[in-house]
Amino acid sequence: MASDARLAAIPEADIGPDGTFKYVLIRVHSTEEGDDSSVDIVRGYAWAEYHADIYDRVAEELEKGGGLDCECLGGGRIKHDSSGKKIHVYGYSMGFGRANHSVSTEKLKACYPDYERTGRGKVPRNLNS
């Protein structure tokens, strides 16, 4: 499969169903000569103790077929409240630095169009409970 088709097939966002967890913003590049296409993706899961745990697993999975290379653009945290249809993106990764939360929020918007999404400052009080 050509790398552009592989890039197009990668979901923009994949996050855990509920709770507060670490996330990373990853740029996936084509490694084919003369092809500089890329896509940014958001991945966040409660099972990860460290941001690098998410990045390492996702990068390994995407790169194993060849033709793609991954780069971590930063990380943070996501507070996902599926019953309230709210997602809040905030914080940073000690290892990768702070992701551009506005990019991450846009990626989440594509996957959760009926959710309220925020991406600045601290967790709002109504999401802390």
mmCIF file of N, CA and C in Angstrom:
data_model
loop_
_atom_site.group_PDB
_atom_site.id
_atom_site.type_symbol
_atom_site.label_atom_id
_atom_site.label_comp_id
_atom_site.label_asym_id
_atom_site.label_seq_id
_atom_site.Cartn_x
_atom_site.Cartn_y
_atom_site.Cartn_z
ATOM 1 N N MET A 1 0.847 -1.178 0.000
ATOM 2 C CA MET A 1 0.000 0.000 0.000
ATOM 3 C C MET A 1 0.894 1.243 0.000
ATOM 4 N N ALA A 2 0.605 2.192 -0.843
ATOM 5 C CA ALA A 2 1.383 3.423 -0.905
ATOM 6 C C ALA A 2 1.251 4.177 0.410
ATOM 7 N N SER A 3 2.310 4.926 0.745
ATOM 8 C CA SER A 3 2.311 5.595 2.045
ATOM 9 C C SER A 3 1.187 6.614 2.185
ATOM 10 N N ASP A 4 0.803 7.307 1.098
ATOM 11 C CA ASP A 4 -0.285 8.282 1.222
ATOM 12 C C ASP A 4 -1.603 7.597 1.574
ATOM 13 N N ALA A 5 -1.839 6.420 1.018
ATOM 14 C CA ALA A 5 -3.041 5.668 1.368
ATOM 15 C C ALA A 5 -2.957 5.164 2.813
ATOM 16 N N ARG A 6 -1.759 4.747 3.222
ATOM 17 C CA ARG A 6 -1.578 4.306 4.617
ATOM 18 C C ARG A 6 -1.790 5.461 5.576
ATOM 19 N N LEU A 7 -1.275 6.656 5.228
ATOM 20 C CA LEU A 7 -1.468 7.828 6.084
ATOM 21 C C LEU A 7 -2.950 8.174 6.199
ATOM 22 N N ALA A 8 -3.654 8.129 5.090
ATOM 23 C CA ALA A 8 -5.076 8.470 5.083
ATOM 24 C C ALA A 8 -5.906 7.484 5.902
ATOM 25 N N ALA A 9 -5.422 6.259 6.026
ATOM 26 C CA ALA A 9 -6.161 5.228 6.756
ATOM 27 C C ALA A 9 -5.965 5.304 8.273
ATOM 28 N N ILE A 10 -5.030 6.116 8.743
ATOM 29 C CA ILE A 10 -4.755 6.216 10.179
ATOM 30 C C ILE A 10 -5.785 7.143 10.832
ATOM 31 N N PRO A 11 -6.515 6.673 11.852
ATOM 32 C CA PRO A 11 -7.468 7.546 12.543
ATOM 33 C C PRO A 11 -6.759 8.750 13.171
ATOM 34 N N GLU A 12 -7.386 9.927 13.067
ATOM 35 C CA GLU A 12 -6.791 11.148 13.610
ATOM 36 C C GLU A 12 -6.652 11.107 15.120
ATOM 37 N N ALA A 13 -7.585 10.438 15.779
ATOM 38 C CA ALA A 13 -7.544 10.368 17.243
ATOM 39 C C ALA A 13 -8.028 9.008 17.712
ATOM 40 N N ASP A 14 -7.388 8.526 18.762
ATOM 41 C CA ASP A 14 -7.811 7.310 19.444
ATOM 42 C C ASP A 14 -7.464 7.506 20.911
ATOM 43 N N ILE A 15 -8.514 7.593 21.738
ATOM 44 C CA ILE A 15 -8.300 7.826 23.168
ATOM 45 C C ILE A 15 -9.149 6.863 23.985
ATOM 46 N N GLY A 16 -8.796 6.756 25.261
ATOM 47 C CA GLY A 16 -9.547 5.914 26.178
ATOM 48 C C GLY A 16 -10.974 6.412 26.346
ATOM 49 N N PRO A 17 -11.869 5.503 26.789
ATOM 50 C CA PRO A 17 -13.287 5.835 26.856
ATOM 51 C C PRO A 17 -13.682 6.814 27.964
ATOM 52 N N ASP A 18 -12.981 6.832 29.059
ATOM 53 C CA ASP A 18 -13.336 7.715 30.177
ATOM 54 C C ASP A 18 -12.161 7.863 31.117
ATOM 55 N N GLY A 19 -12.120 8.995 31.825
ATOM 56 C CA GLY A 19 -11.102 9.222 32.836
ATOM 57 C C GLY A 19 -10.085 10.257 32.420
ATOM 58 N N THR A 20 -9.043 10.360 33.234
ATOM 59 C CA THR A 20 -7.936 11.272 32.975
ATOM 60 C C THR A 20 -6.712 10.435 32.687
ATOM 61 N N PHE A 21 -6.052 10.732 31.574
ATOM 62 C CA PHE A 21 -4.916 9.924 31.164
ATOM 63 C C PHE A 21 -3.939 10.738 30.324
ATOM 64 N N LYS A 22 -2.757 10.198 30.158
ATOM 65 C CA LYS A 22 -1.718 10.831 29.355
ATOM 66 C C LYS A 22 -2.039 10.665 27.874
ATOM 67 N N TYR A 23 -1.575 11.655 27.075
ATOM 68 C CA TYR A 23 -1.720 11.554 25.632
ATOM 69 C C TYR A 23 -0.481 12.104 24.952
ATOM 70 N N VAL A 24 -0.281 11.699 23.691
ATOM 71 C CA VAL A 24 0.799 12.243 22.867
ATOM 72 C C VAL A 24 0.247 12.658 21.505
ATOM 73 N N LEU A 25 0.874 13.680 20.949
ATOM 74 C CA LEU A 25 0.603 14.138 19.591
ATOM 75 C C LEU A 25 1.758 13.628 18.744
ATOM 76 N N ILE A 26 1.449 12.838 17.724
ATOM 77 C CA ILE A 26 2.466 12.172 16.916
ATOM 78 C C ILE A 26 2.344 12.609 15.462
ATOM 79 N N ARG A 27 3.467 12.929 14.849
ATOM 80 C CA ARG A 27 3.493 13.188 13.404
ATOM 81 C C ARG A 27 3.997 11.919 12.726
ATOM 82 N N VAL A 28 3.198 11.413 11.805
ATOM 83 C CA VAL A 28 3.549 10.214 11.047
ATOM 84 C C VAL A 28 3.950 10.674 9.643
ATOM 85 N N HIS A 29 5.197 10.366 9.266
ATOM 86 C CA HIS A 29 5.772 10.779 7.982
ATOM 87 C C HIS A 29 5.861 9.604 7.025
ATOM 88 N N SER A 30 5.764 9.906 5.741
ATOM 89 C CA SER A 30 6.096 8.926 4.714
ATOM 90 C C SER A 30 7.619 8.860 4.612
ATOM 91 N N THR A 31 8.161 7.672 4.396
ATOM 92 C CA THR A 31 9.608 7.531 4.206
ATOM 93 C C THR A 31 9.951 7.255 2.740
ATOM 94 N N GLU A 32 8.945 7.285 1.875
ATOM 95 C CA GLU A 32 9.199 7.059 0.454
ATOM 96 C C GLU A 32 9.937 8.263 -0.131
ATOM 97 N N GLU A 33 10.916 7.997 -0.959
ATOM 98 C CA GLU A 33 11.723 9.056 -1.565
ATOM 99 C C GLU A 33 10.830 9.991 -2.378
ATOM 100 N N GLY A 34 11.005 11.278 -2.156
ATOM 101 C CA GLY A 34 10.239 12.293 -2.876
ATOM 102 C C GLY A 34 8.846 12.541 -2.317
ATOM 103 N N ASP A 35 8.470 11.837 -1.278
ATOM 104 C CA ASP A 35 7.151 12.002 -0.670
ATOM 105 C C ASP A 35 7.334 12.613 0.718
ATOM 106 N N ASP A 36 6.909 13.863 0.873
ATOM 107 C CA ASP A 36 7.062 14.520 2.169
ATOM 108 C C ASP A 36 5.729 14.630 2.917
ATOM 109 N N SER A 37 4.771 13.773 2.584
ATOM 110 C CA SER A 37 3.469 13.840 3.237
ATOM 111 C C SER A 37 3.554 13.332 4.681
ATOM 112 N N SER A 38 2.664 13.860 5.496
ATOM 113 C CA SER A 38 2.599 13.467 6.898
ATOM 114 C C SER A 38 1.202 13.729 7.429
ATOM 115 N N VAL A 39 0.920 13.150 8.579
ATOM 116 C CA VAL A 39 -0.345 13.373 9.265
ATOM 117 C C VAL A 39 -0.057 13.422 10.765
ATOM 118 N N ASP A 40 -0.767 14.295 11.484
ATOM 119 C CA ASP A 40 -0.645 14.368 12.942
ATOM 120 C C ASP A 40 -1.802 13.591 13.562
ATOM 121 N N ILE A 41 -1.483 12.801 14.581
ATOM 122 C CA ILE A 41 -2.495 11.984 15.246
ATOM 123 C C ILE A 41 -2.401 12.140 16.762
ATOM 124 N N VAL A 42 -3.510 11.922 17.442
ATOM 125 C CA VAL A 42 -3.585 11.992 18.899
ATOM 126 C C VAL A 42 -3.854 10.589 19.426
ATOM 127 N N ARG A 43 -3.080 10.190 20.436
ATOM 128 C CA ARG A 43 -3.285 8.901 21.087
ATOM 129 C C ARG A 43 -3.179 9.105 22.593
ATOM 130 N N GLY A 44 -4.187 8.619 23.329
ATOM 131 C CA GLY A 44 -4.185 8.747 24.782
ATOM 132 C C GLY A 44 -4.890 7.576 25.435
ATOM 133 N N TYR A 45 -4.249 6.995 26.446
ATOM 134 C CA TYR A 45 -4.783 5.790 27.076
ATOM 135 C C TYR A 45 -4.482 5.763 28.570
ATOM 136 N N ALA A 46 -5.415 5.213 29.326
ATOM 137 C CA ALA A 46 -5.259 5.117 30.777
ATOM 138 C C ALA A 46 -4.214 4.077 31.177
ATOM 139 N N TRP A 47 -3.933 3.105 30.326
ATOM 140 C CA TRP A 47 -2.972 2.052 30.686
ATOM 141 C C TRP A 47 -1.535 2.552 30.741
ATOM 142 N N ALA A 48 -1.265 3.713 30.159
ATOM 143 C CA ALA A 48 0.112 4.196 30.052
ATOM 144 C C ALA A 48 0.587 4.865 31.342
ATOM 145 N N GLU A 49 1.700 4.372 31.865
ATOM 146 C CA GLU A 49 2.308 5.009 33.028
ATOM 147 C C GLU A 49 3.068 6.257 32.595
ATOM 148 N N TYR A 50 3.671 6.198 31.407
ATOM 149 C CA TYR A 50 4.454 7.315 30.867
ATOM 150 C C TYR A 50 3.981 7.638 29.452
ATOM 151 N N HIS A 51 4.199 8.881 29.046
ATOM 152 C CA HIS A 51 3.873 9.284 27.677
ATOM 153 C C HIS A 51 4.623 8.414 26.663
ATOM 154 N N ALA A 52 5.866 8.077 26.986
ATOM 155 C CA ALA A 52 6.684 7.264 26.083
ATOM 156 C C ALA A 52 6.080 5.874 25.864
ATOM 157 N N ASP A 53 5.329 5.359 26.841
ATOM 158 C CA ASP A 53 4.685 4.057 26.671
ATOM 159 C C ASP A 53 3.716 4.100 25.489
ATOM 160 N N ILE A 54 2.955 5.183 25.395
ATOM 161 C CA ILE A 54 2.005 5.344 24.293
ATOM 162 C C ILE A 54 2.759 5.516 22.981
ATOM 163 N N TYR A 55 3.702 6.449 22.977
ATOM 164 C CA TYR A 55 4.453 6.714 21.752
ATOM 165 C C TYR A 55 5.150 5.459 21.232
ATOM 166 N N ASP A 56 5.836 4.747 22.102
ATOM 167 C CA ASP A 56 6.577 3.556 21.679
ATOM 168 C C ASP A 56 5.659 2.512 21.055
ATOM 169 N N ARG A 57 4.512 2.270 21.674
ATOM 170 C CA ARG A 57 3.590 1.246 21.160
ATOM 171 C C ARG A 57 2.989 1.669 19.815
ATOM 172 N N VAL A 58 2.551 2.922 19.729
ATOM 173 C CA VAL A 58 1.929 3.402 18.489
ATOM 174 C C VAL A 58 2.952 3.451 17.360
ATOM 175 N N ALA A 59 4.148 3.979 17.637
ATOM 176 C CA ALA A 59 5.183 4.080 16.611
ATOM 177 C C ALA A 59 5.574 2.697 16.096
ATOM 178 N N GLU A 60 5.739 1.751 17.002
ATOM 179 C CA GLU A 60 6.116 0.392 16.598
ATOM 180 C C GLU A 60 5.053 -0.208 15.676
ATOM 181 N N GLU A 61 3.801 -0.017 16.042
ATOM 182 C CA GLU A 61 2.695 -0.555 15.256
ATOM 183 C C GLU A 61 2.648 0.070 13.857
ATOM 184 N N LEU A 62 2.784 1.395 13.787
ATOM 185 C CA LEU A 62 2.686 2.086 12.496
ATOM 186 C C LEU A 62 3.906 1.860 11.610
ATOM 187 N N GLU A 63 5.076 1.749 12.214
ATOM 188 C CA GLU A 63 6.314 1.618 11.431
ATOM 189 C C GLU A 63 6.599 0.191 10.977
ATOM 190 N N LYS A 64 5.948 -0.796 11.570
ATOM 191 C CA LYS A 64 6.298 -2.187 11.272
ATOM 192 C C LYS A 64 6.043 -2.587 9.818
ATOM 193 N N GLY A 65 5.110 -1.943 9.133
ATOM 194 C CA GLY A 65 4.838 -2.287 7.740
ATOM 195 C C GLY A 65 5.776 -1.616 6.761
ATOM 196 N N GLY A 66 6.655 -0.745 7.250
ATOM 197 C CA GLY A 66 7.568 -0.001 6.383
ATOM 198 C C GLY A 66 6.858 1.176 5.723
ATOM 199 N N GLY A 67 7.631 2.116 5.246
ATOM 200 C CA GLY A 67 7.093 3.269 4.534
ATOM 201 C C GLY A 67 6.649 4.422 5.407
ATOM 202 N N LEU A 68 6.625 4.233 6.723
ATOM 203 C CA LEU A 68 6.207 5.293 7.641
ATOM 204 C C LEU A 68 7.215 5.446 8.766
ATOM 205 N N ASP A 69 7.333 6.674 9.266
ATOM 206 C CA ASP A 69 8.208 6.983 10.390
ATOM 207 C C ASP A 69 7.442 7.907 11.319
ATOM 208 N N CYS A 70 7.620 7.761 12.612
ATOM 209 C CA CYS A 70 6.887 8.559 13.596
ATOM 210 C C CYS A 70 7.807 9.494 14.368
ATOM 211 N N GLU A 71 7.247 10.603 14.788
ATOM 212 C CA GLU A 71 7.959 11.601 15.590
ATOM 213 C C GLU A 71 6.975 12.148 16.620
ATOM 214 N N CYS A 72 7.362 12.162 17.892
ATOM 215 C CA CYS A 72 6.494 12.689 18.937
ATOM 216 C C CYS A 72 6.634 14.205 18.999
ATOM 217 N N LEU A 73 5.502 14.910 18.899
ATOM 218 C CA LEU A 73 5.494 16.369 18.925
ATOM 219 C C LEU A 73 5.239 16.928 20.315
ATOM 220 N N GLY A 74 4.977 16.054 21.281
ATOM 221 C CA GLY A 74 4.722 16.506 22.646
ATOM 222 C C GLY A 74 3.578 15.723 23.252
ATOM 223 N N GLY A 75 3.277 16.047 24.482
ATOM 224 C CA GLY A 75 2.225 15.323 25.178
ATOM 225 C C GLY A 75 1.495 16.197 26.160
ATOM 226 N N GLY A 76 0.641 15.573 26.909
ATOM 227 C CA GLY A 76 -0.157 16.258 27.915
ATOM 228 C C GLY A 76 -1.104 15.267 28.541
ATOM 229 N N ARG A 77 -2.238 15.780 28.988
ATOM 230 C CA ARG A 77 -3.260 14.933 29.595
ATOM 231 C C ARG A 77 -4.600 15.241 28.950
ATOM 232 N N ILE A 78 -5.460 14.236 29.000
ATOM 233 C CA ILE A 78 -6.835 14.376 28.519
ATOM 234 C C ILE A 78 -7.754 13.947 29.646
ATOM 235 N N LYS A 79 -8.769 14.753 29.897
ATOM 236 C CA LYS A 79 -9.859 14.404 30.808
ATOM 237 C C LYS A 79 -11.056 14.125 29.911
ATOM 238 N N HIS A 80 -11.472 12.846 29.852
ATOM 239 C CA HIS A 80 -12.566 12.432 28.978
ATOM 240 C C HIS A 80 -13.770 12.040 29.823
ATOM 241 N N ASP A 81 -14.853 12.756 29.640
ATOM 242 C CA ASP A 81 -16.114 12.491 30.334
ATOM 243 C C ASP A 81 -17.147 12.141 29.266
ATOM 244 N N SER A 82 -17.287 10.841 28.954
ATOM 245 C CA SER A 82 -18.182 10.435 27.871
ATOM 246 C C SER A 82 -19.652 10.687 28.210
ATOM 247 N N SER A 83 -20.047 10.546 29.473
ATOM 248 C CA SER A 83 -21.450 10.778 29.830
ATOM 249 C C SER A 83 -21.814 12.251 29.691
ATOM 250 N N GLY A 84 -20.888 13.140 30.013
ATOM 251 C CA GLY A 84 -21.122 14.567 29.863
ATOM 252 C C GLY A 84 -20.711 15.113 28.502
ATOM 253 N N LYS A 85 -20.141 14.225 27.669
ATOM 254 C CA LYS A 85 -19.668 14.592 26.332
ATOM 255 C C LYS A 85 -18.721 15.785 26.386
ATOM 256 N N LYS A 86 -17.677 15.633 27.236
ATOM 257 C CA LYS A 86 -16.682 16.682 27.390
ATOM 258 C C LYS A 86 -15.279 16.092 27.309
ATOM 259 N N ILE A 87 -14.406 16.805 26.654
ATOM 260 C CA ILE A 87 -12.993 16.444 26.593
ATOM 261 C C ILE A 87 -12.191 17.692 26.901
ATOM 262 N N HIS A 88 -11.265 17.569 27.840
ATOM 263 C CA HIS A 88 -10.384 18.693 28.164
ATOM 264 C C HIS A 88 -8.943 18.242 27.959
ATOM 265 N N VAL A 89 -8.185 19.043 27.214
ATOM 266 C CA VAL A 89 -6.788 18.749 26.899
ATOM 267 C C VAL A 89 -5.928 19.774 27.629
ATOM 268 N N TYR A 90 -4.917 19.298 28.363
ATOM 269 C CA TYR A 90 -4.103 20.211 29.162
ATOM 270 C C TYR A 90 -2.768 19.562 29.514
ATOM 271 N N GLY A 91 -1.917 20.309 30.169
ATOM 272 C CA GLY A 91 -0.677 19.774 30.729
ATOM 273 C C GLY A 91 0.441 19.572 29.722
ATOM 274 N N TYR A 92 1.415 18.760 30.127
ATOM 275 C CA TYR A 92 2.603 18.539 29.303
ATOM 276 C C TYR A 92 3.237 17.203 29.665
ATOM 277 N N SER A 93 4.183 16.790 28.858
ATOM 278 C CA SER A 93 4.961 15.581 29.096
ATOM 279 C C SER A 93 6.342 15.994 29.578
ATOM 280 N N MET A 94 6.818 15.355 30.636
ATOM 281 C CA MET A 94 8.174 15.642 31.116
ATOM 282 C C MET A 94 9.211 15.248 30.061
ATOM 283 N N GLY A 95 8.977 14.163 29.351
ATOM 284 C CA GLY A 95 9.939 13.663 28.374
ATOM 285 C C GLY A 95 9.842 14.308 27.005
ATOM 286 N N PHE A 96 8.627 14.617 26.551
ATOM 287 C CA PHE A 96 8.424 15.123 25.190
ATOM 288 C C PHE A 96 8.055 16.596 25.128
ATOM 289 N N GLY A 97 7.785 17.212 26.265
ATOM 290 C CA GLY A 97 7.356 18.612 26.272
ATOM 291 C C GLY A 97 5.856 18.727 26.049
ATOM 292 N N ARG A 98 5.403 19.961 25.939
ATOM 293 C CA ARG A 98 3.974 20.240 25.795
ATOM 294 C C ARG A 98 3.573 20.122 24.330
ATOM 295 N N ALA A 99 2.537 19.338 24.067
ATOM 296 C CA ALA A 99 1.988 19.247 22.713
ATOM 297 C C ALA A 99 1.223 20.531 22.409
ATOM 298 N N ASN A 100 1.043 20.823 21.146
ATOM 299 C CA ASN A 100 0.202 21.940 20.743
ATOM 300 C C ASN A 100 -1.246 21.498 20.965
ATOM 301 N N HIS A 101 -1.830 21.921 22.080
ATOM 302 C CA HIS A 101 -3.158 21.460 22.453
ATOM 303 C C HIS A 101 -4.236 21.900 21.470
ATOM 304 N N SER A 102 -4.030 23.005 20.770
ATOM 305 C CA SER A 102 -5.038 23.417 19.791
ATOM 306 C C SER A 102 -5.078 22.436 18.617
ATOM 307 N N VAL A 103 -3.926 21.906 18.214
ATOM 308 C CA VAL A 103 -3.888 20.879 17.159
ATOM 309 C C VAL A 103 -4.563 19.609 17.676
ATOM 310 N N SER A 104 -4.220 19.208 18.887
ATOM 311 C CA SER A 104 -4.813 18.003 19.478
ATOM 312 C C SER A 104 -6.330 18.137 19.585
ATOM 313 N N THR A 105 -6.794 19.300 20.011
ATOM 314 C CA THR A 105 -8.227 19.548 20.155
ATOM 315 C C THR A 105 -8.929 19.463 18.805
ATOM 316 N N GLU A 106 -8.307 19.974 17.745
ATOM 317 C CA GLU A 106 -8.888 19.882 16.402
ATOM 318 C C GLU A 106 -8.995 18.425 15.941
ATOM 319 N N LYS A 107 -7.990 17.629 16.249
ATOM 320 C CA LYS A 107 -8.026 16.207 15.889
ATOM 321 C C LYS A 107 -9.154 15.496 16.636
ATOM 322 N N LEU A 108 -9.327 15.827 17.904
ATOM 323 C CA LEU A 108 -10.397 15.232 18.698
ATOM 324 C C LEU A 108 -11.771 15.685 18.206
ATOM 325 N N LYS A 109 -11.851 16.912 17.726
ATOM 326 C CA LYS A 109 -13.103 17.453 17.206
ATOM 327 C C LYS A 109 -13.622 16.608 16.039
ATOM 328 N N ALA A 110 -12.699 16.133 15.192
ATOM 329 C CA ALA A 110 -13.083 15.312 14.043
ATOM 330 C C ALA A 110 -13.696 13.983 14.489
ATOM 331 N N CYS A 111 -13.214 13.438 15.597
ATOM 332 C CA CYS A 111 -13.695 12.140 16.087
ATOM 333 C C CYS A 111 -14.848 12.252 17.074
ATOM 334 N N TYR A 112 -14.970 13.396 17.719
ATOM 335 C CA TYR A 112 -16.010 13.632 18.719
ATOM 336 C C TYR A 112 -16.718 14.951 18.414
ATOM 337 N N PRO A 113 -17.422 15.023 17.278
ATOM 338 C CA PRO A 113 -18.002 16.311 16.850
ATOM 339 C C PRO A 113 -19.094 16.851 17.772
ATOM 340 N N ASP A 114 -19.769 15.977 18.528
ATOM 341 C CA ASP A 114 -20.851 16.424 19.399
ATOM 342 C C ASP A 114 -20.392 16.682 20.834
ATOM 343 N N TYR A 115 -19.088 16.663 21.064
ATOM 344 C CA TYR A 115 -18.523 16.905 22.400
ATOM 345 C C TYR A 115 -18.148 18.369 22.578
ATOM 346 N N GLU A 116 -18.141 18.801 23.828
ATOM 347 C CA GLU A 116 -17.539 20.080 24.198
ATOM 348 C C GLU A 116 -16.063 19.807 24.430
ATOM 349 N N ARG A 117 -15.193 20.559 23.757
ATOM 350 C CA ARG A 117 -13.757 20.352 23.884
ATOM 351 C C ARG A 117 -13.096 21.648 24.346
ATOM 352 N N THR A 118 -12.175 21.500 25.285
ATOM 353 C CA THR A 118 -11.391 22.641 25.734
ATOM 354 C C THR A 118 -9.929 22.243 25.729
ATOM 355 N N GLY A 119 -9.054 23.235 25.615
ATOM 356 C CA GLY A 119 -7.648 22.894 25.537
ATOM 357 C C GLY A 119 -6.719 23.925 26.118
ATOM 358 N N ARG A 120 -7.136 24.611 27.155
ATOM 359 C CA ARG A 120 -6.262 25.611 27.762
ATOM 360 C C ARG A 120 -6.376 25.542 29.282
ATOM 361 N N GLY A 121 -5.299 25.947 29.920
ATOM 362 C CA GLY A 121 -5.327 26.112 31.368
ATOM 363 C C GLY A 121 -5.520 24.826 32.138
ATOM 364 N N LYS A 122 -6.086 24.969 33.303
ATOM 365 C CA LYS A 122 -6.300 23.837 34.204
ATOM 366 C C LYS A 122 -7.625 23.164 33.905
ATOM 367 N N VAL A 123 -7.833 22.009 34.502
ATOM 368 C CA VAL A 123 -9.090 21.290 34.332
ATOM 369 C C VAL A 123 -10.201 22.116 34.961
ATOM 370 N N PRO A 124 -11.298 22.384 34.219
ATOM 371 C CA PRO A 124 -12.414 23.128 34.809
ATOM 372 C C PRO A 124 -12.969 22.384 36.027
ATOM 373 N N ARG A 125 -13.514 23.133 36.967
ATOM 374 C CA ARG A 125 -14.013 22.546 38.197
ATOM 375 C C ARG A 125 -15.034 21.444 37.942
ATOM 376 N N ASN A 126 -15.944 21.636 36.980
ATOM 377 C CA ASN A 126 -16.991 20.642 36.738
ATOM 378 C C ASN A 126 -16.439 19.331 36.190
ATOM 379 N N LEU A 127 -15.182 19.296 35.729
ATOM 380 C CA LEU A 127 -14.586 18.065 35.244
ATOM 381 C C LEU A 127 -13.741 17.372 36.314
ATOM 382 N N ASN A 128 -13.528 18.037 37.434
ATOM 383 C CA ASN A 128 -12.708 17.461 38.495
ATOM 384 C C ASN A 128 -13.455 16.448 39.336
ATOM 385 N N SER A 129 -14.749 16.450 39.299
ATOM 386 C CA SER A 129 -15.516 15.572 40.186
ATOM 387 C C SER A 129 -15.564 14.147 39.702
#
